[in-house]
Amino acid sequence: MSNKQIDWSNLGFGYIQTDKRYVSNYKDGAWDEGGLTEDANIVLNECAGVLQYAQTIFEGLKAYRTEDGHIVTFRPDLNAQRMVDSAKRLQMPPFPVERFVEAVEQVVAANADFVPPYGSGATMYLRPYMFGSNPVIGVKPASEYQFRIFATPVGPYFKGGAKPITIRVCDYDRAAPHGTGHIKAGLNYAMSLYAIVDAHEQGYDENMYLDSATRTKVEETGGANFIFITKDGKLVTPKSDTILPSITRRSLCHVAKEYLGMEVEEREVYLSELGDFAECGLCGTAAVISPVGKVVDHGKEICFPSGMDEMGPITKKLYDTLTGIQMGRIEAPEGWIHVIK
Ligand code: PLP
Ligand code: COI
């Protein structure tokens, strides 16, 4: 597809094939030098580790066109480090942090025509991933791997964009204590598919997962962390060993403290206290900050005072500051913005 055919302002969150992607292969204990390819397809042996035992991990980050015409990415080193952590947990060879960042630079530069225009509301989503590629039949790690990054222009993750969504408390669990909830393993997402289809069928936009040990504490959704705003303007975000350490959430905590002078609390958040909060949002690379207007807990509605029409005022300030930093309108903390061209 040519970029000329893309209606940037009406893009959803979907896959559009772009020109080039990065590939590196791991064999005999080492990563090869890697490089760009035009081939978007992968041919694998029928017994490849990823196909049998789901040995696959991924990342998600974005490239932005800034107000002054540059193309940048946001904290790619943190995605690289998180992918190292994910790899170690699934017995995969980590892809070096510096090489990850260089591969991101190559993919973005090679697909620069697909980075949406400044102000269009769209961005370029980058999907790094890695999988076991050689045949594995006994349950054990593969010995060969492929690391890839592709790029696709995207619009908002939730259809309404900044319109508040309704989520339900989910009866299925996402992660177990001492499991893999804190890494970005494909298996965490596979096991959420039944629950998300069911949520959509019941008229909800997303699932709120609880801690599986006690089912009393708020964890996260299938693809984003939670932030809550108290009635006196404090940011509260769940602390848990079984949620993904969101880079957006970590960045928002800094923005809240250092840019907006807010108090920030990372602590256990109980389902029973949700009614005390003034605002709620989902945060992540894809979600940015998506406001939540209502949580439904088995028929009981918890409606946030910010309502169902628009983002709450403090969530909006956080959103404007974060996206302002990402798009170059607001000065970024040292090292957050990685200029590509
Ligand atoms: N939680 C889950 C389960 C996710 O898949 C994501 C997306 O990456 C996030 C949270 C948000 O993380 P980040 O802000 O690093 O994109
Ligand atoms: C992201 O925000 O990058 C994610 O990976 C979330 C979802 C699209 C899986």
CSV table of C-alpha atoms and ligand atoms in Angstrom, one decimal:
chain,number,residue,atom,x,y,z
A,1,MET,CA,0.0,0.0,0.0
A,2,SER,CA,1.2,3.5,-0.7
A,3,ASN,CA,1.0,6.1,2.0
A,4,LYS,CA,-1.0,8.3,-0.4
A,5,GLN,CA,-4.0,5.9,0.1
A,6,ILE,CA,-4.1,6.4,3.9
A,7,ASP,CA,-6.7,8.6,5.5
A,8,TRP,CA,-4.6,9.4,8.5
A,9,SER,CA,-7.3,11.1,10.6
A,10,ASN,CA,-9.6,8.1,10.3
A,11,LEU,CA,-7.1,5.3,11.1
A,12,GLY,CA,-8.1,2.7,13.6
A,13,PHE,CA,-5.7,0.4,15.5
A,14,GLY,CA,-4.9,-2.1,12.8
A,15,TYR,CA,-2.1,-3.5,10.6
A,16,ILE,CA,-1.1,-1.8,7.4
A,17,GLN,CA,1.9,-3.3,5.7
A,18,THR,CA,4.8,-0.9,5.3
A,19,ASP,CA,7.9,-1.1,3.1
A,20,LYS,CA,10.6,-2.5,5.3
A,21,ARG,CA,11.1,-4.5,8.4
A,22,TYR,CA,14.1,-5.6,10.5
A,23,VAL,CA,15.2,-9.2,10.9
A,24,SER,CA,18.0,-10.8,12.9
A,25,ASN,CA,18.5,-14.5,13.5
A,26,TYR,CA,20.1,-16.3,16.4
A,27,LYS,CA,22.0,-19.5,15.8
A,28,ASP,CA,24.9,-21.4,17.3
A,29,GLY,CA,24.9,-19.1,20.3
A,30,ALA,CA,25.0,-15.7,18.5
A,31,TRP,CA,22.8,-13.1,16.8
A,32,ASP,CA,23.7,-12.4,13.2
A,33,GLU,CA,24.3,-8.9,12.0
A,34,GLY,CA,20.7,-8.4,11.0
A,35,GLY,CA,19.2,-6.0,8.5
A,36,LEU,CA,16.1,-4.7,6.7
A,37,THR,CA,14.0,-6.8,4.3
A,38,GLU,CA,10.9,-6.2,2.2
A,39,ASP,CA,9.6,-9.6,2.9
A,40,ALA,CA,6.7,-9.4,5.3
A,41,ASN,CA,6.2,-13.2,5.4
A,42,ILE,CA,7.9,-15.8,7.6
A,43,VAL,CA,8.4,-19.4,6.6
A,44,LEU,CA,8.8,-21.7,9.6
A,45,ASN,CA,9.3,-25.4,10.2
A,46,GLU,CA,6.0,-27.1,11.3
A,47,CYS,CA,7.6,-28.0,14.6
A,48,ALA,CA,9.1,-24.5,15.4
A,49,GLY,CA,9.2,-23.8,19.1
A,50,VAL,CA,6.9,-20.8,18.8
A,51,LEU,CA,4.2,-22.9,17.1
A,52,GLN,CA,4.4,-25.7,19.7
A,53,TYR,CA,5.1,-24.1,23.0
A,54,ALA,CA,4.4,-20.4,22.4
A,55,GLN,CA,7.9,-19.3,23.0
A,56,THR,CA,7.4,-15.7,21.9
A,57,ILE,CA,7.7,-12.2,23.4
A,58,PHE,CA,7.0,-8.8,22.0
A,59,GLU,CA,7.2,-5.0,22.6
A,60,GLY,CA,5.3,-2.0,21.5
A,61,LEU,CA,6.5,1.6,21.0
A,62,LYS,CA,5.7,4.5,18.7
A,63,ALA,CA,7.3,6.9,16.3
A,64,TYR,CA,5.9,10.5,16.2
A,65,ARG,CA,6.2,13.4,13.9
A,66,THR,CA,6.9,16.4,16.0
A,67,GLU,CA,5.6,19.9,15.6
A,68,ASP,CA,9.0,21.1,14.1
A,69,GLY,CA,9.1,18.3,11.6
A,70,HIS,CA,11.3,15.7,13.2
A,71,ILE,CA,10.6,12.0,13.6
A,72,VAL,CA,11.2,10.7,17.1
A,73,THR,CA,10.6,7.7,19.3
A,74,PHE,CA,9.8,7.7,23.0
A,75,ARG,CA,12.1,6.0,25.5
A,76,PRO,CA,13.0,3.0,23.2
A,77,ASP,CA,15.8,2.0,25.6
A,78,LEU,CA,13.1,1.1,28.1
A,79,ASN,CA,11.3,-1.2,25.6
A,80,ALA,CA,14.7,-2.7,24.8
A,81,GLN,CA,15.4,-3.4,28.5
A,82,ARG,CA,11.9,-4.8,29.1
A,83,MET,CA,12.4,-7.2,26.1
A,84,VAL,CA,15.7,-8.4,27.7
A,85,ASP,CA,13.7,-9.1,30.9
A,86,SER,CA,11.0,-10.9,29.0
A,87,ALA,CA,13.6,-13.0,27.1
A,88,LYS,CA,15.3,-14.1,30.3
A,89,ARG,CA,12.0,-15.3,31.8
A,90,LEU,CA,11.2,-17.4,28.7
A,91,GLN,CA,14.7,-18.8,28.3
A,92,MET,CA,15.4,-16.9,25.2
A,93,PRO,CA,18.7,-15.1,24.2
A,94,PRO,CA,18.3,-11.4,25.0
A,95,PHE,CA,18.6,-9.1,22.0
A,96,PRO,CA,21.1,-6.4,23.1
A,97,VAL,CA,19.7,-3.1,24.1
A,98,GLU,CA,21.9,-1.0,21.8
A,99,ARG,CA,21.1,-3.2,18.8
A,100,PHE,CA,17.3,-3.0,19.6
A,101,VAL,CA,17.5,0.8,19.5
A,102,GLU,CA,19.5,0.8,16.3
A,103,ALA,CA,17.0,-1.6,14.7
A,104,VAL,CA,14.2,0.7,15.7
A,105,GLU,CA,16.0,3.6,14.1
A,106,GLN,CA,16.5,1.6,10.8
A,107,VAL,CA,12.8,0.6,10.6
A,108,VAL,CA,11.5,4.0,11.3
A,109,ALA,CA,13.9,5.7,8.8
A,110,ALA,CA,13.1,3.1,6.1
A,111,ASN,CA,9.4,3.7,6.5
A,112,ALA,CA,9.4,7.4,7.2
A,113,ASP,CA,6.7,8.0,4.6
A,114,PHE,CA,4.3,6.0,6.8
A,115,VAL,CA,4.9,8.1,9.9
A,116,PRO,CA,1.6,10.0,10.1
A,117,PRO,CA,1.6,13.8,9.8
A,118,TYR,CA,1.8,16.0,12.9
A,119,GLY,CA,-1.6,16.8,14.2
A,120,SER,CA,-3.4,14.0,12.3
A,121,GLY,CA,-4.1,12.0,15.5
A,122,ALA,CA,-2.3,9.0,14.1
A,123,THR,CA,1.2,7.7,15.0
A,124,MET,CA,3.5,4.9,13.8
A,125,TYR,CA,3.3,1.8,16.0
A,126,LEU,CA,6.5,-0.3,16.1
A,127,ARG,CA,6.2,-4.0,17.0
A,128,PRO,CA,9.5,-5.7,18.0
A,129,TYR,CA,9.1,-9.4,18.6
A,130,MET,CA,11.2,-12.6,19.0
A,131,PHE,CA,10.3,-16.3,18.7
A,132,GLY,CA,11.8,-19.7,18.8
A,133,SER,CA,12.3,-20.8,15.2
A,134,ASN,CA,13.8,-24.3,15.1
A,135,PRO,CA,12.0,-27.6,15.6
A,136,VAL,CA,11.3,-28.4,19.3
A,137,ILE,CA,9.1,-31.4,20.3
A,138,GLY,CA,10.1,-32.2,23.9
A,139,VAL,CA,9.2,-29.3,26.1
A,140,LYS,CA,12.4,-27.3,26.1
A,141,PRO,CA,13.6,-23.9,24.8
A,142,ALA,CA,14.5,-23.6,21.1
A,143,SER,CA,18.1,-23.1,20.2
A,144,GLU,CA,17.4,-20.8,17.2
A,145,TYR,CA,15.4,-17.5,17.3
A,146,GLN,CA,14.3,-14.7,15.1
A,147,PHE,CA,14.0,-11.1,16.2
A,148,ARG,CA,12.0,-8.8,14.0
A,149,ILE,CA,10.5,-5.3,14.1
A,150,PHE,CA,7.8,-4.1,11.8
A,151,ALA,CA,6.0,-0.7,11.6
A,152,THR,CA,2.4,0.2,11.0
A,153,PRO,CA,0.6,3.5,11.2
A,154,VAL,CA,-2.2,3.5,13.8
A,155,GLY,CA,-5.0,5.6,15.1
A,156,PRO,CA,-6.6,5.3,18.6
A,157,TYR,CA,-6.8,1.9,20.3
A,158,PHE,CA,-10.4,2.4,21.4
A,159,LYS,CA,-12.8,3.5,18.7
A,160,GLY,CA,-14.1,6.7,20.3
A,161,GLY,CA,-10.5,8.0,20.9
A,162,ALA,CA,-10.8,10.3,24.0
A,163,LYS,CA,-14.4,9.2,24.8
A,164,PRO,CA,-14.7,7.4,28.1
A,165,ILE,CA,-15.1,3.6,27.9
A,166,THR,CA,-17.0,1.1,30.1
A,167,ILE,CA,-15.1,-1.9,31.5
A,168,ARG,CA,-16.2,-4.9,33.5
A,169,VAL,CA,-14.6,-6.8,36.4
A,170,CYS,CA,-13.4,-10.0,34.8
A,171,ASP,CA,-14.0,-13.5,36.2
A,172,TYR,CA,-11.0,-14.9,34.3
A,173,ASP,CA,-7.5,-14.3,35.5
A,174,ARG,CA,-4.7,-12.9,33.4
A,175,ALA,CA,-1.6,-13.7,35.5
A,176,ALA,CA,-0.7,-16.0,38.4
A,177,PRO,CA,1.6,-15.1,41.3
A,178,HIS,CA,5.1,-16.0,40.3
A,179,GLY,CA,3.9,-16.4,36.7
A,180,THR,CA,4.6,-14.3,33.6
A,181,GLY,CA,2.2,-11.3,34.1
A,182,HIS,CA,5.2,-8.9,34.5
A,183,ILE,CA,6.7,-9.7,31.1
A,184,LYS,CA,5.4,-9.2,27.6
A,185,ALA,CA,4.9,-12.8,26.6
A,186,GLY,CA,2.5,-13.7,23.8
A,187,LEU,CA,1.0,-16.4,26.0
A,188,ASN,CA,-0.4,-13.7,28.4
A,189,TYR,CA,-2.4,-12.3,25.5
A,190,ALA,CA,-3.5,-15.7,24.1
A,191,MET,CA,-5.2,-16.5,27.4
A,192,SER,CA,-7.0,-13.1,27.4
A,193,LEU,CA,-8.7,-13.6,24.1
A,194,TYR,CA,-11.6,-15.6,25.4
A,195,ALA,CA,-12.3,-13.0,28.0
A,196,ILE,CA,-12.0,-10.0,25.6
A,197,VAL,CA,-14.4,-11.5,23.1
A,198,ASP,CA,-16.8,-12.3,25.9
A,199,ALA,CA,-16.5,-8.8,27.2
A,200,HIS,CA,-17.3,-7.3,23.8
A,201,GLU,CA,-20.2,-9.6,23.4
A,202,GLN,CA,-21.6,-8.4,26.7
A,203,GLY,CA,-21.2,-4.7,25.6
A,204,TYR,CA,-18.0,-3.8,27.5
A,205,ASP,CA,-14.9,-2.2,26.0
A,206,GLU,CA,-12.3,-4.0,28.1
A,207,ASN,CA,-11.7,-6.3,31.1
A,208,MET,CA,-10.5,-5.2,34.5
A,209,TYR,CA,-8.3,-8.1,35.8
A,210,LEU,CA,-8.0,-8.7,39.5
A,211,ASP,CA,-5.1,-10.3,41.4
A,212,SER,CA,-5.7,-14.0,41.0
A,213,ALA,CA,-4.6,-14.9,44.6
A,214,THR,CA,-7.3,-12.9,46.4
A,215,ARG,CA,-9.4,-11.4,43.7
A,216,THR,CA,-9.7,-8.2,45.8
A,217,LYS,CA,-7.1,-6.0,44.1
A,218,VAL,CA,-7.1,-4.2,40.8
A,219,GLU,CA,-4.3,-5.3,38.4
A,220,GLU,CA,-4.6,-4.1,34.8
A,221,THR,CA,-6.5,-4.7,31.6
A,222,GLY,CA,-5.4,-7.0,28.7
A,223,GLY,CA,-3.2,-4.3,27.2
A,224,ALA,CA,-2.8,-1.3,29.6
A,225,ASN,CA,-2.1,-0.3,33.3
A,226,PHE,CA,-4.6,1.7,35.4
A,227,ILE,CA,-4.3,5.2,36.8
A,228,PHE,CA,-6.8,6.7,39.2
A,229,ILE,CA,-7.2,10.3,40.4
A,230,THR,CA,-8.4,10.8,43.9
A,231,LYS,CA,-11.0,13.5,44.8
A,232,ASP,CA,-8.1,15.7,46.1
A,233,GLY,CA,-6.1,15.4,42.9
A,234,LYS,CA,-3.6,12.6,43.7
A,235,LEU,CA,-2.5,10.0,41.1
A,236,VAL,CA,-2.8,6.5,42.4
A,237,THR,CA,-1.6,3.5,40.4
A,238,PRO,CA,-1.7,-0.2,41.3
A,239,LYS,CA,1.5,-1.8,42.6
A,240,SER,CA,1.8,-5.5,41.8
A,241,ASP,CA,4.4,-8.0,40.8
A,242,THR,CA,2.0,-9.6,38.3
A,243,ILE,CA,1.3,-6.6,36.0
A,244,LEU,CA,3.4,-5.3,33.1
A,245,PRO,CA,5.6,-2.4,34.2
A,246,SER,CA,4.2,0.1,31.7
A,247,ILE,CA,6.6,2.6,30.3
A,248,THR,CA,3.6,5.0,29.8
A,249,ARG,CA,2.6,4.6,33.5
A,250,ARG,CA,6.2,5.2,34.7
A,251,SER,CA,6.4,8.3,32.5
A,252,LEU,CA,3.0,9.6,33.7
A,253,CYS,CA,4.1,9.2,37.4
A,254,HIS,CA,7.1,11.4,36.6
A,255,VAL,CA,5.0,13.9,34.6
A,256,ALA,CA,2.4,14.1,37.4
A,257,LYS,CA,5.1,14.8,40.0
A,258,GLU,CA,7.6,16.9,38.2
A,259,TYR,CA,5.5,18.8,35.6
A,260,LEU,CA,2.1,19.0,37.4
A,261,GLY,CA,3.2,19.1,41.0
A,262,MET,CA,0.8,16.2,41.9
A,263,GLU,CA,1.3,13.7,44.6
A,264,VAL,CA,1.8,10.1,43.2
A,265,GLU,CA,1.1,6.9,45.0
A,266,GLU,CA,2.0,3.4,43.7
A,267,ARG,CA,0.2,1.0,46.0
A,268,GLU,CA,-2.2,-1.8,46.2
A,269,VAL,CA,-5.6,-0.7,45.0
A,270,TYR,CA,-8.7,-2.6,46.2
A,271,LEU,CA,-11.7,-3.1,44.1
A,272,SER,CA,-13.8,-2.0,47.1
A,273,GLU,CA,-12.3,1.5,47.0
A,274,LEU,CA,-13.0,2.3,43.3
A,275,GLY,CA,-16.0,4.3,44.2
A,276,ASP,CA,-13.8,6.8,46.0
A,277,PHE,CA,-11.9,7.9,43.0
A,278,ALA,CA,-12.8,10.9,40.8
A,279,GLU,CA,-11.2,9.7,37.6
A,280,CYS,CA,-9.9,6.6,36.0
A,281,GLY,CA,-7.8,5.9,32.9
A,282,LEU,CA,-6.0,3.1,31.1
A,283,CYS,CA,-2.4,3.9,30.1
A,284,GLY,CA,-0.1,2.3,27.6
A,285,THR,CA,1.6,2.8,24.3
A,286,ALA,CA,-1.4,1.8,22.3
A,287,ALA,CA,-4.0,3.2,24.8
A,288,VAL,CA,-2.0,6.5,25.4
A,289,ILE,CA,-4.5,7.4,28.2
A,290,SER,CA,-8.0,6.2,27.5
A,291,PRO,CA,-10.5,7.5,30.1
A,292,VAL,CA,-12.7,5.0,31.9
A,293,GLY,CA,-16.2,6.3,32.7
A,294,LYS,CA,-17.7,3.2,34.3
A,295,VAL,CA,-16.6,-0.1,35.9
A,296,VAL,CA,-19.2,-2.8,36.1
A,297,ASP,CA,-18.7,-5.3,38.9
A,298,HIS,CA,-21.2,-8.1,38.3
A,299,GLY,CA,-24.2,-5.8,37.7
A,300,LYS,CA,-23.0,-3.1,40.3
A,301,GLU,CA,-22.0,0.1,38.4
A,302,ILE,CA,-19.2,2.2,39.7
A,303,CYS,CA,-19.5,5.5,37.9
A,304,PHE,CA,-16.6,7.9,38.1
A,305,PRO,CA,-17.7,11.6,38.7
A,306,SER,CA,-15.8,12.6,35.4
A,307,GLY,CA,-18.7,10.9,33.6
A,308,MET,CA,-19.2,9.3,30.2
A,309,ASP,CA,-18.9,12.4,27.9
A,310,GLU,CA,-15.3,13.4,28.3
A,311,MET,CA,-11.9,12.8,29.9
A,312,GLY,CA,-11.7,14.0,33.5
A,313,PRO,CA,-9.9,17.3,33.9
A,314,ILE,CA,-6.7,15.9,35.6
A,315,THR,CA,-6.5,12.9,33.2
A,316,LYS,CA,-6.7,15.5,30.4
A,317,LYS,CA,-3.8,17.5,31.9
A,318,LEU,CA,-1.7,14.3,32.1
A,319,TYR,CA,-2.7,13.4,28.5
A,320,ASP,CA,-1.9,16.9,27.2
A,321,THR,CA,1.5,17.0,29.0
A,322,LEU,CA,2.5,13.5,27.9
A,323,THR,CA,1.5,13.8,24.3
A,324,GLY,CA,3.0,17.4,24.3
A,325,ILE,CA,6.4,15.8,25.3
A,326,GLN,CA,6.1,13.1,22.7
A,327,MET,CA,5.2,15.5,19.9
A,328,GLY,CA,7.8,18.1,20.8
A,329,ARG,CA,5.5,20.8,22.1
A,330,ILE,CA,6.8,20.5,25.7
A,331,GLU,CA,10.4,20.1,26.8
A,332,ALA,CA,11.1,16.4,27.6
A,333,PRO,CA,13.1,15.1,30.5
A,334,GLU,CA,16.7,14.2,29.5
A,335,GLY,CA,16.9,11.0,27.4
A,336,TRP,CA,13.1,10.5,26.8
A,337,ILE,CA,13.0,11.6,23.2
A,338,HIS,CA,15.1,9.7,20.7
A,339,VAL,CA,15.4,11.8,17.4
A,340,ILE,CA,15.6,9.6,14.3
A,341,LYS,CA,15.5,12.3,11.6
B,1,PLP,N1,-0.1,-3.7,30.3
B,1,PLP,C1,-0.2,-4.6,29.3
B,1,PLP,C2,-0.7,-6.0,29.6
B,1,PLP,C3,0.3,-4.3,28.0
B,1,PLP,O1,0.2,-5.1,27.0
B,1,PLP,C4,0.8,-2.9,27.8
B,1,PLP,C5,1.3,-2.6,26.5
B,1,PLP,O2,2.4,-2.5,26.2
B,1,PLP,C6,0.8,-2.1,28.9
B,1,PLP,C7,0.4,-2.5,30.1
B,1,PLP,C8,1.3,-0.7,28.7
B,1,PLP,O3,2.7,-0.7,28.7
B,1,PLP,P1,3.5,0.5,27.9
B,1,PLP,O4,3.1,1.7,28.5
B,1,PLP,O5,4.9,0.2,28.1
B,1,PLP,O6,3.1,0.4,26.5
B,2,COI,C1,1.0,-1.7,23.5
B,2,COI,O1,0.4,-0.7,24.0
B,2,COI,O2,2.1,-1.5,22.9
B,2,COI,C2,0.5,-3.0,23.6
B,2,COI,O3,1.3,-3.9,23.4
B,2,COI,C3,-0.9,-3.2,24.0
B,2,COI,C4,-1.7,-4.1,23.1
B,2,COI,C5,-1.8,-3.5,21.7
B,2,COI,C6,-1.3,-5.5,23.1
